[in-house]
C-alpha positions as a LaTeX table, in Angstrom:
\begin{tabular}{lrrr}
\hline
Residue & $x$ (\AA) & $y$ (\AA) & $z$ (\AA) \\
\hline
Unk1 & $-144.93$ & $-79.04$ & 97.47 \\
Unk2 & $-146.49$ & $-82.23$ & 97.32 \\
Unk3 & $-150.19$ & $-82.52$ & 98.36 \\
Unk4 & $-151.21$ & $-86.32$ & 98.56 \\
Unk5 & $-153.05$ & $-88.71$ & 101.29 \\
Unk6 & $-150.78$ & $-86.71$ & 104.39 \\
Unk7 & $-150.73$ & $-83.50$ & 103.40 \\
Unk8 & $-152.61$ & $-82.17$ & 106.35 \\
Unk9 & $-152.26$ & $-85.25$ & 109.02 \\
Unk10 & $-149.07$ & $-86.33$ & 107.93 \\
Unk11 & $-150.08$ & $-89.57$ & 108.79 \\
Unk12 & $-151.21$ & $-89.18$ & 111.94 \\
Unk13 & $-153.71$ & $-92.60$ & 113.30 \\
Unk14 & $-155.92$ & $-89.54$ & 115.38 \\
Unk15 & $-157.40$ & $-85.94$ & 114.10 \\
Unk16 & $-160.06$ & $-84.62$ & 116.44 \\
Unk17 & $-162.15$ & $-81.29$ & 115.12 \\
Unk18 & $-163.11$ & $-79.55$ & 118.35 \\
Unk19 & $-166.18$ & $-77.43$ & 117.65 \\
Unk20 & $-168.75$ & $-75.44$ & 119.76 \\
Unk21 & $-170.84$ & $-72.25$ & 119.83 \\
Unk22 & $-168.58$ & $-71.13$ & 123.23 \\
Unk23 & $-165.07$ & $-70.30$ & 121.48 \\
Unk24 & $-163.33$ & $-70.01$ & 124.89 \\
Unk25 & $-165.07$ & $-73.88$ & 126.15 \\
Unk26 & $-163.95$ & $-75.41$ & 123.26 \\
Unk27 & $-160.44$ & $-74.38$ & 123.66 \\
Unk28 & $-159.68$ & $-74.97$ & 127.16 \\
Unk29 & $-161.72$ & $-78.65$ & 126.35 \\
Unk30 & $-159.23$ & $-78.68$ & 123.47 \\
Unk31 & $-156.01$ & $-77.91$ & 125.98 \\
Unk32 & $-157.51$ & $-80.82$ & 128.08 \\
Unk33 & $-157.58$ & $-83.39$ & 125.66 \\
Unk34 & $-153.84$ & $-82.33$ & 124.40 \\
Unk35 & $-153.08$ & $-82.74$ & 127.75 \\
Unk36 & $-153.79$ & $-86.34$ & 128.58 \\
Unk37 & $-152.59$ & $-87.29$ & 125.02 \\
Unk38 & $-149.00$ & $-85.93$ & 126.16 \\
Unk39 & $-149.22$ & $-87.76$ & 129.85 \\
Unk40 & $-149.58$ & $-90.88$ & 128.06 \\
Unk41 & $-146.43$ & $-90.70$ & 125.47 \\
Unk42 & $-148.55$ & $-89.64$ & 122.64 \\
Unk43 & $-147.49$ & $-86.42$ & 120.30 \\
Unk44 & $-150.19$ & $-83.30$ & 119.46 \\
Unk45 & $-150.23$ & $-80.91$ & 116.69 \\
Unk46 & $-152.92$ & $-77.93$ & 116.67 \\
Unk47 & $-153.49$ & $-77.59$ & 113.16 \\
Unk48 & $-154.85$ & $-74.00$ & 112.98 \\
Unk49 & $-154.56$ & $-74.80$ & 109.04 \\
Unk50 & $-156.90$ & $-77.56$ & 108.58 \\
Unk51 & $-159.17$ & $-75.55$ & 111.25 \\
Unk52 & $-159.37$ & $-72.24$ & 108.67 \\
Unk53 & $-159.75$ & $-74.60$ & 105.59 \\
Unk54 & $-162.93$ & $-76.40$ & 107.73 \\
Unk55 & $-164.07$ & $-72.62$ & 108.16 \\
Unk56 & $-163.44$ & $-71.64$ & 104.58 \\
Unk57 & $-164.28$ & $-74.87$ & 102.48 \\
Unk58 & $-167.97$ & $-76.07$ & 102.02 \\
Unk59 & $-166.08$ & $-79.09$ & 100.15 \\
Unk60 & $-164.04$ & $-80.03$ & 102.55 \\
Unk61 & $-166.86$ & $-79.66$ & 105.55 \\
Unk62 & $-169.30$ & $-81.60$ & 102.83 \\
Unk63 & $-166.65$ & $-84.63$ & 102.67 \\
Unk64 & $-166.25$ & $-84.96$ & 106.49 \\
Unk65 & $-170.14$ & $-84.75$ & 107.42 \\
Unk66 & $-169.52$ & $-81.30$ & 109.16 \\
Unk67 & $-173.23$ & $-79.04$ & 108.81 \\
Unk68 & $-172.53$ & $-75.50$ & 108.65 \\
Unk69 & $-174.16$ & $-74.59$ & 112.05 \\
Unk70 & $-170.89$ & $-76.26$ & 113.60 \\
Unk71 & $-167.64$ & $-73.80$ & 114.23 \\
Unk72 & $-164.93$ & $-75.82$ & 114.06 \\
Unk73 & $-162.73$ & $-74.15$ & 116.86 \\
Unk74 & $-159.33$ & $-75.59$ & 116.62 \\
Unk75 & $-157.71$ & $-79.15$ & 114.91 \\
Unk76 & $-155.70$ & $-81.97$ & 117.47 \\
Unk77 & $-153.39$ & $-84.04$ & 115.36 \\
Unk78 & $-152.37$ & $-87.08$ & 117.63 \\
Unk79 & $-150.34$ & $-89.91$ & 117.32 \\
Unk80 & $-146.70$ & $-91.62$ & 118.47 \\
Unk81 & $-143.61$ & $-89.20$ & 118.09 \\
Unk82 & $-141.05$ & $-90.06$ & 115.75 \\
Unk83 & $-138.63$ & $-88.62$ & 117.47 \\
Unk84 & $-137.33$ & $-88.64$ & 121.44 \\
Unk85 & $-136.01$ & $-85.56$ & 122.59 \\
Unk86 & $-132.92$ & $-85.63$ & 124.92 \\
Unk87 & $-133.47$ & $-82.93$ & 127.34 \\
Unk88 & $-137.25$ & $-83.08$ & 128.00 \\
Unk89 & $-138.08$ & $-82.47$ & 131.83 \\
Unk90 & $-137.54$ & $-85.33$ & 133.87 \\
Unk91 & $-141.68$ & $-86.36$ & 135.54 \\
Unk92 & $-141.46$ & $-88.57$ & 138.91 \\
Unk93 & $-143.95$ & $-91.28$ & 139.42 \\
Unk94 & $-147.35$ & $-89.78$ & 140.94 \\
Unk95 & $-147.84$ & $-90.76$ & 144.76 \\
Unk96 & $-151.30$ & $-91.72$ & 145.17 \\
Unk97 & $-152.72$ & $-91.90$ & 148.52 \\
Unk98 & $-155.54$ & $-93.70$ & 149.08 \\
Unk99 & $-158.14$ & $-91.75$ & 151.92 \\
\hline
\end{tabular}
């Protein structure tokens, strides 16, 4: 295995750390954000390995400016797919009414 520049991000333009004290906020804020990345085209990756080597590595959380009182909850790797799948579900147009 080669470990160089995209070992963990595989060259991804976005990583967001999600952190917080509240384990269950910072998830569903997580779920959120993966959400609206995937409405508008883009591709998401929870990387549950970076997130353990954050948790586990003073060097790595010393690089990144990450103080220890912050729990890094989970890892969003974002950026353009490479690939198009066939047989993803077909999403209509919204119909926006204005009141």
């Amino acid at each position: 295995m080669k470990i160089d520049d995209n070992f963990f991000f595989k060259g991804a333009p976005i990583v967001i750390v999600v952190m917080g004290n509240d384990k269950v906020s910072a998830s569903l804020a997580a779920e959120n954000m993966a959400f609206m990345a995937e409405a508008n085209g883009l591709g998401v990756l929870f990387s549950g390995f970076f997130t353990m080597s954050l948790k586990m590595s003073g060097k790595i959380r010393k690089i990144i400016g990450i103080s220890k009182k912050l729990k890094p909850v989970t890892t969003l790797v974002i950026g353009y797919p490479a690939v198009k799948y066939r047989r993803t579900s077909h999403r209509n147009s919204p119909v926006v009414i204005k009141a």
